[in-house]
Amino acid sequence: MKYGYFDDKNKEYVVERPDTPASWTNYLGDTNYGAIITNNAGGYSFYKSAAQGRFTRLRFNSVPMDQAGRYLYFHDKDSKDFWSASWQPVGKSLEQFKTECRHGTAYTKISSEYKDIASEVSYFVPRGKAYEAWMVKLTNKGKETRNLRAFPFVEYACNWNAGDDLGNLQYTQYIANMSVVDGIIDHGSNINMPEMPEDFQQKDQQRHTFFAMVGAEVSGYDTDRDVFIGRYNGYGNPDVVQKGECAGSLAEGGNPCGVLQTDICLQPGESVEFAIVMGIGSAQKEGAEVKEKYADLSILKNELEELKNYWHSRLEVMQVETPDADVNSMLNVWSPYNCQITYAWSRAASLVYAGVRDGLGYRDSVQDMLGVMHSVPEEAGERLELLITGQASTGGAMPVVKPFAHKPGQEKEPEANEYRSDDCLWLFNAIPEYVNETGNFDFYLKELPYADKGKDSVLGHLRRAIEFNLERSGAHGIPCGLAADWNDCLVLGYEGESVFVAFQLRYALAKYSEVSEKLGLTKEVEWAEQELRILDKSLEEHCWDEDRYVRAFSDKGFRFGAKENEEGNIFMNPQVWAVISGHANREKAEKAMNVVHDDLYTDYGIMLCAPPFEKSDFDIVRAVLFNPGMKENAGIFNHTQGWGVMAESMLGNGNRAYKYYKSYLPAAYNDMAEVREIEPYVYAQSTHSVYSKRFGSSRLPWLSGTATWAYYAATRYLLGIRPEIDGLTVDPCVPDSWEGFKVVRNFRGAVYNISVSNPNRVMKGIACLKMNGEIIEGNKLPVGEEGKEYQVEVIMG
Ligand code: GLC
């Protein structure tokens, strides 16, 4: 079943049926002011942090779903009928209520028509501003004059701390203090306390947000939610909207809301436009400024256009044209957009991440960098530096870095039992990628502080990361798992060993050696190569089991992923990373990848491990707490799928790489949205596997490692366009059914128009490469001149 379609030209996904199987969401704003909006205008807004800066309320996982939100109600003064501009919350019959929702790049537009009144509401955060706008256009499409009242509504949190707001009611029910200044609502909390702008994490401080209407006269207001909704009513039938009259309530304690009232008389064919602006600051100051600024609504309209242009230019850094329309929709818009959102919000703000996790989880955020280096290299560089300063002088990382509170050099060193074994090893993916994208090789020499004390060059930081794992290796010469390796559900014990991390470490040593060689640091090269040989030997001797690599050794002697095991006898991670790290020889690589194909691949993607854990003890594998086939318990864990695509591409198996890529491509499920359930334009953390009765249902959209690796694998390995320090490598690995594809890639300011043809229908290999008509030996395009365009012809064969 289909609920919408991709409008590639406008870079939008259009939801045509509002009764989607799950809330289909979008993100507005940036890391300063963020917001989430669903296809039914549900969602919430936050300042700097969804956990500590949440000032509007959403009841997560509730009934009905995704309420409250940014609602705009209408009341017809003559018929007394009422409805909302989005289908929900009033939920008129879909026979009479026609609606579509266009989710675009950081804006959402909901257009509806009910009884001859057409409404369009565009929601967005003007670039760089700490407020959001709901731009409204109303048109009377009928033959009668219509006397309407509109009521924009938002439900506020009492305290910006999301946990306290919903849980600590004995405190937060006594702190709201609402006022209205010149028709602008002031939402105050703890107003007797001082403001403490320098201490964002202090929740017991005075805070204000404003709610203003521009382009329309305010004829009433309410700020007390209970007055607005009325007893035993819901968002679908608020008292005030039913009656068509605000009560002028001012909440003191209890539950505040923002409601304004405006009267609209529309002649047949007539339209009116107005806007609601809500944001950080007081009604008196910031609210008044905004109201004045947007007295001319065309300013706001221009800001929406600016926002679109800004986002589109970020996406246009790489555009593709392949024979597969689903792949094009994803790679040109949604996949890189998903990467940007994940990079911005880590795992802290969605309809699933409800405000418990805050800041940047180390391992996740370092991986997230890979998806945005090409589109926002400067911003990415700053973030990378922030994360590098989250590494402690021991070489291990702080589990979480909070951008709004991080103090490099002054942070407490993490406790020994807090260290995860994989955290800093992801820097070996992210840092070279940054350097290759920007050409800034000197970055390796830049001095940066450690989180707790001391400082080092970036290369020094990388060395400390390697040393950290080498110093913490176990009985088989394999790095210890510590608090966790990438998989949060394996119980290795602190001294247990992670074969997956061993492959990461191998990758790290190889990269370190490569970079040191370029810097002329012979001793460093020798050191890394020697450690690499020792590690390879341990991997050979202890980790290969007939046709697969085992996953880990627990400190109690249990071998995860060993062939003889009844449960979890094959894990995906070590097989694919044996290839990615360059450890596995061809024969072993093929064997291991064949087991992945035969035992783990399903129509919806590759399972993380199999068979699921059902009888195993919880103190061996925590995944046993999930139902079989879900998440880390033999679910299709999508974070890892890109690695499968990369490994098969590296082996030259374009057919398999593409099959793997397609199996979890969101757009490929647009016509069976009732199975996948979540947004067909977004990646998700996991899909239930064959071991579950809900095979194919996906969970946890937007914020997971999936977005990054899916994009990375497709662009760098399937299409094979890889930035390197001295040029742009072209190394496609495609299905043999493809006759070719095109890519426009902006690399360090030069634009490459790459046209690949595949006359002999091969999967990999280049027979001829030409740039501006001249033959190039090998498969690397030289670095072009900034501002210039280059025509590149590639013939595979
Ligand atoms: C979640 C976590 C990530 C972890 C993965 C596997 O996605 O955010 O850090 O690597 O699960 O357990």
PDB file of N, CA and C in Angstrom, residues 80-124:
ATOM      1  N   LYS A  80     -20.895  26.884  12.961  1.00  0.00           N
ATOM      2  CA  LYS A  80     -20.319  26.407  14.237  1.00  0.00           C
ATOM      3  C   LYS A  80     -19.449  25.157  14.053  1.00  0.00           C
ATOM      4  N   ASP A  81     -19.228  24.773  12.827  1.00  0.00           N
ATOM      5  CA  ASP A  81     -18.355  23.631  12.540  1.00  0.00           C
ATOM      6  C   ASP A  81     -16.906  24.034  12.854  1.00  0.00           C
ATOM      7  N   PHE A  82     -16.072  23.062  13.142  1.00  0.00           N
ATOM      8  CA  PHE A  82     -14.656  23.371  13.378  1.00  0.00           C
ATOM      9  C   PHE A  82     -13.780  22.243  12.839  1.00  0.00           C
ATOM     10  N   TRP A  83     -12.526  22.546  12.512  1.00  0.00           N
ATOM     11  CA  TRP A  83     -11.579  21.566  11.973  1.00  0.00           C
ATOM     12  C   TRP A  83     -10.161  22.081  12.189  1.00  0.00           C
ATOM     13  N   SER A  84      -9.203  21.304  11.776  1.00  0.00           N
ATOM     14  CA  SER A  84      -7.812  21.750  11.921  1.00  0.00           C
ATOM     15  C   SER A  84      -7.145  21.747  10.552  1.00  0.00           C
ATOM     16  N   ALA A  85      -6.099  22.567  10.408  1.00  0.00           N
ATOM     17  CA  ALA A  85      -5.439  22.701   9.108  1.00  0.00           C
ATOM     18  C   ALA A  85      -4.732  21.414   8.716  1.00  0.00           C
ATOM     19  N   SER A  86      -4.282  20.643   9.715  1.00  0.00           N
ATOM     20  CA  SER A  86      -3.764  19.302   9.464  1.00  0.00           C
ATOM     21  C   SER A  86      -4.919  18.334   9.753  1.00  0.00           C
ATOM     22  N   TRP A  87      -4.885  17.158   9.158  1.00  0.00           N
ATOM     23  CA  TRP A  87      -6.024  16.243   9.357  1.00  0.00           C
ATOM     24  C   TRP A  87      -6.282  16.013  10.850  1.00  0.00           C
ATOM     25  N   GLN A  88      -5.205  15.647  11.573  1.00  0.00           N
ATOM     26  CA  GLN A  88      -5.315  15.553  13.024  1.00  0.00           C
ATOM     27  C   GLN A  88      -4.984  16.925  13.615  1.00  0.00           C
ATOM     28  N   PRO A  89      -5.462  17.294  14.767  1.00  0.00           N
ATOM     29  CA  PRO A  89      -6.141  16.427  15.735  1.00  0.00           C
ATOM     30  C   PRO A  89      -7.663  16.332  15.570  1.00  0.00           C
ATOM     31  N   VAL A  90      -8.274  17.225  14.794  1.00  0.00           N
ATOM     32  CA  VAL A  90      -9.740  17.152  14.751  1.00  0.00           C
ATOM     33  C   VAL A  90     -10.179  15.903  13.998  1.00  0.00           C
ATOM     34  N   GLY A  91      -9.450  15.568  12.910  1.00  0.00           N
ATOM     35  CA  GLY A  91      -9.702  14.287  12.241  1.00  0.00           C
ATOM     36  C   GLY A  91     -11.048  14.190  11.545  1.00  0.00           C
ATOM     37  N   LYS A  92     -11.371  15.170  10.723  1.00  0.00           N
ATOM     38  CA  LYS A  92     -12.617  15.105   9.947  1.00  0.00           C
ATOM     39  C   LYS A  92     -12.553  13.917   8.994  1.00  0.00           C
ATOM     40  N   SER A  93     -13.725  13.485   8.532  1.00  0.00           N
ATOM     41  CA  SER A  93     -13.770  12.337   7.624  1.00  0.00           C
ATOM     42  C   SER A  93     -12.946  12.635   6.370  1.00  0.00           C
ATOM     43  N   LEU A  94     -12.164  11.655   5.950  1.00  0.00           N
ATOM     44  CA  LEU A  94     -11.302  11.872   4.786  1.00  0.00           C
ATOM     45  C   LEU A  94     -12.093  11.941   3.482  1.00  0.00           C
ATOM     46  N   GLU A  95     -13.355  11.653   3.575  1.00  0.00           N
ATOM     47  CA  GLU A  95     -14.239  11.865   2.414  1.00  0.00           C
ATOM     48  C   GLU A  95     -14.355  13.370   2.138  1.00  0.00           C
ATOM     49  N   GLN A  96     -14.431  14.119   3.228  1.00  0.00           N
ATOM     50  CA  GLN A  96     -14.648  15.560   3.092  1.00  0.00           C
ATOM     51  C   GLN A  96     -13.373  16.380   3.246  1.00  0.00           C
ATOM     52  N   PHE A  97     -12.423  15.805   3.939  1.00  0.00           N
ATOM     53  CA  PHE A  97     -11.210  16.548   4.261  1.00  0.00           C
ATOM     54  C   PHE A  97     -10.088  16.091   3.329  1.00  0.00           C
ATOM     55  N   LYS A  98      -9.680  16.933   2.410  1.00  0.00           N
ATOM     56  CA  LYS A  98      -8.622  16.575   1.449  1.00  0.00           C
ATOM     57  C   LYS A  98      -7.322  17.199   1.931  1.00  0.00           C
ATOM     58  N   THR A  99      -6.276  16.422   1.935  1.00  0.00           N
ATOM     59  CA  THR A  99      -5.038  16.974   2.492  1.00  0.00           C
ATOM     60  C   THR A  99      -3.810  16.335   1.878  1.00  0.00           C
ATOM     61  N   GLU A 100      -2.729  17.085   1.840  1.00  0.00           N
ATOM     62  CA  GLU A 100      -1.416  16.522   1.499  1.00  0.00           C
ATOM     63  C   GLU A 100      -0.365  17.217   2.349  1.00  0.00           C
ATOM     64  N   CYS A 101       0.676  16.430   2.649  1.00  0.00           N
ATOM     65  CA  CYS A 101       1.770  16.987   3.444  1.00  0.00           C
ATOM     66  C   CYS A 101       3.034  16.853   2.624  1.00  0.00           C
ATOM     67  N   ARG A 102       3.721  17.950   2.434  1.00  0.00           N
ATOM     68  CA  ARG A 102       4.987  17.919   1.699  1.00  0.00           C
ATOM     69  C   ARG A 102       6.129  18.107   2.689  1.00  0.00           C
ATOM     70  N   HIS A 103       6.861  17.023   2.901  1.00  0.00           N
ATOM     71  CA  HIS A 103       8.058  17.153   3.731  1.00  0.00           C
ATOM     72  C   HIS A 103       9.215  17.522   2.808  1.00  0.00           C
ATOM     73  N   GLY A 104       9.833  18.655   3.079  1.00  0.00           N
ATOM     74  CA  GLY A 104      10.983  19.070   2.276  1.00  0.00           C
ATOM     75  C   GLY A 104      12.214  19.168   3.151  1.00  0.00           C
ATOM     76  N   THR A 105      13.226  19.837   2.635  1.00  0.00           N
ATOM     77  CA  THR A 105      14.490  19.947   3.355  1.00  0.00           C
ATOM     78  C   THR A 105      14.370  21.039   4.423  1.00  0.00           C
ATOM     79  N   ALA A 106      14.103  20.606   5.634  1.00  0.00           N
ATOM     80  CA  ALA A 106      13.968  21.490   6.801  1.00  0.00           C
ATOM     81  C   ALA A 106      12.733  22.389   6.735  1.00  0.00           C
ATOM     82  N   TYR A 107      11.738  21.988   5.977  1.00  0.00           N
ATOM     83  CA  TYR A 107      10.434  22.659   6.042  1.00  0.00           C
ATOM     84  C   TYR A 107       9.369  21.612   5.736  1.00  0.00           C
ATOM     85  N   THR A 108       8.168  21.886   6.176  1.00  0.00           N
ATOM     86  CA  THR A 108       7.037  21.004   5.894  1.00  0.00           C
ATOM     87  C   THR A 108       5.847  21.880   5.564  1.00  0.00           C
ATOM     88  N   LYS A 109       5.142  21.470   4.511  1.00  0.00           N
ATOM     89  CA  LYS A 109       3.972  22.251   4.125  1.00  0.00           C
ATOM     90  C   LYS A 109       2.762  21.327   4.128  1.00  0.00           C
ATOM     91  N   ILE A 110       1.738  21.725   4.880  1.00  0.00           N
ATOM     92  CA  ILE A 110       0.514  20.925   4.935  1.00  0.00           C
ATOM     93  C   ILE A 110      -0.598  21.725   4.270  1.00  0.00           C
ATOM     94  N   SER A 111      -1.153  21.165   3.205  1.00  0.00           N
ATOM     95  CA  SER A 111      -2.238  21.834   2.475  1.00  0.00           C
ATOM     96  C   SER A 111      -3.491  20.985   2.628  1.00  0.00           C
ATOM     97  N   SER A 112      -4.609  21.639   2.921  1.00  0.00           N
ATOM     98  CA  SER A 112      -5.852  20.900   3.112  1.00  0.00           C
ATOM     99  C   SER A 112      -7.013  21.678   2.539  1.00  0.00           C
ATOM    100  N   GLU A 113      -8.102  20.966   2.330  1.00  0.00           N
ATOM    101  CA  GLU A 113      -9.321  21.657   1.916  1.00  0.00           C
ATOM    102  C   GLU A 113     -10.501  20.978   2.590  1.00  0.00           C
ATOM    103  N   TYR A 114     -11.317  21.814   3.225  1.00  0.00           N
ATOM    104  CA  TYR A 114     -12.497  21.292   3.920  1.00  0.00           C
ATOM    105  C   TYR A 114     -13.627  22.282   3.713  1.00  0.00           C
ATOM    106  N   LYS A 115     -14.729  21.806   3.189  1.00  0.00           N
ATOM    107  CA  LYS A 115     -15.899  22.644   2.936  1.00  0.00           C
ATOM    108  C   LYS A 115     -15.519  23.987   2.305  1.00  0.00           C
ATOM    109  N   ASP A 116     -14.811  23.896   1.210  1.00  0.00           N
ATOM    110  CA  ASP A 116     -14.456  25.057   0.389  1.00  0.00           C
ATOM    111  C   ASP A 116     -13.414  26.004   0.996  1.00  0.00           C
ATOM    112  N   ILE A 117     -12.895  25.675   2.148  1.00  0.00           N
ATOM    113  CA  ILE A 117     -11.811  26.517   2.685  1.00  0.00           C
ATOM    114  C   ILE A 117     -10.492  25.762   2.502  1.00  0.00           C
ATOM    115  N   ALA A 118      -9.632  26.365   1.694  1.00  0.00           N
ATOM    116  CA  ALA A 118      -8.313  25.751   1.475  1.00  0.00           C
ATOM    117  C   ALA A 118      -7.306  26.413   2.404  1.00  0.00           C
ATOM    118  N   SER A 119      -6.475  25.600   3.036  1.00  0.00           N
ATOM    119  CA  SER A 119      -5.432  26.162   3.901  1.00  0.00           C
ATOM    120  C   SER A 119      -4.082  25.584   3.504  1.00  0.00           C
ATOM    121  N   GLU A 120      -3.082  26.423   3.603  1.00  0.00           N
ATOM    122  CA  GLU A 120      -1.699  25.964   3.393  1.00  0.00           C
ATOM    123  C   GLU A 120      -0.907  26.470   4.583  1.00  0.00           C
ATOM    124  N   VAL A 121      -0.218  25.573   5.236  1.00  0.00           N
ATOM    125  CA  VAL A 121       0.625  26.013   6.356  1.00  0.00           C
ATOM    126  C   VAL A 121       2.037  25.509   6.112  1.00  0.00           C
ATOM    127  N   SER A 122       2.975  26.436   6.009  1.00  0.00           N
ATOM    128  CA  SER A 122       4.381  26.061   5.815  1.00  0.00           C
ATOM    129  C   SER A 122       5.123  26.296   7.124  1.00  0.00           C
ATOM    130  N   TYR A 123       5.721  25.248   7.615  1.00  0.00           N
ATOM    131  CA  TYR A 123       6.446  25.318   8.888  1.00  0.00           C
ATOM    132  C   TYR A 123       7.948  25.320   8.609  1.00  0.00           C
ATOM    133  N   PHE A 124       8.668  26.228   9.200  1.00  0.00           N
ATOM    134  CA  PHE A 124      10.128  26.237   9.025  1.00  0.00           C
ATOM    135  C   PHE A 124      10.782  27.144  10.064  1.00  0.00           C
TER     136      PHE A 124
END
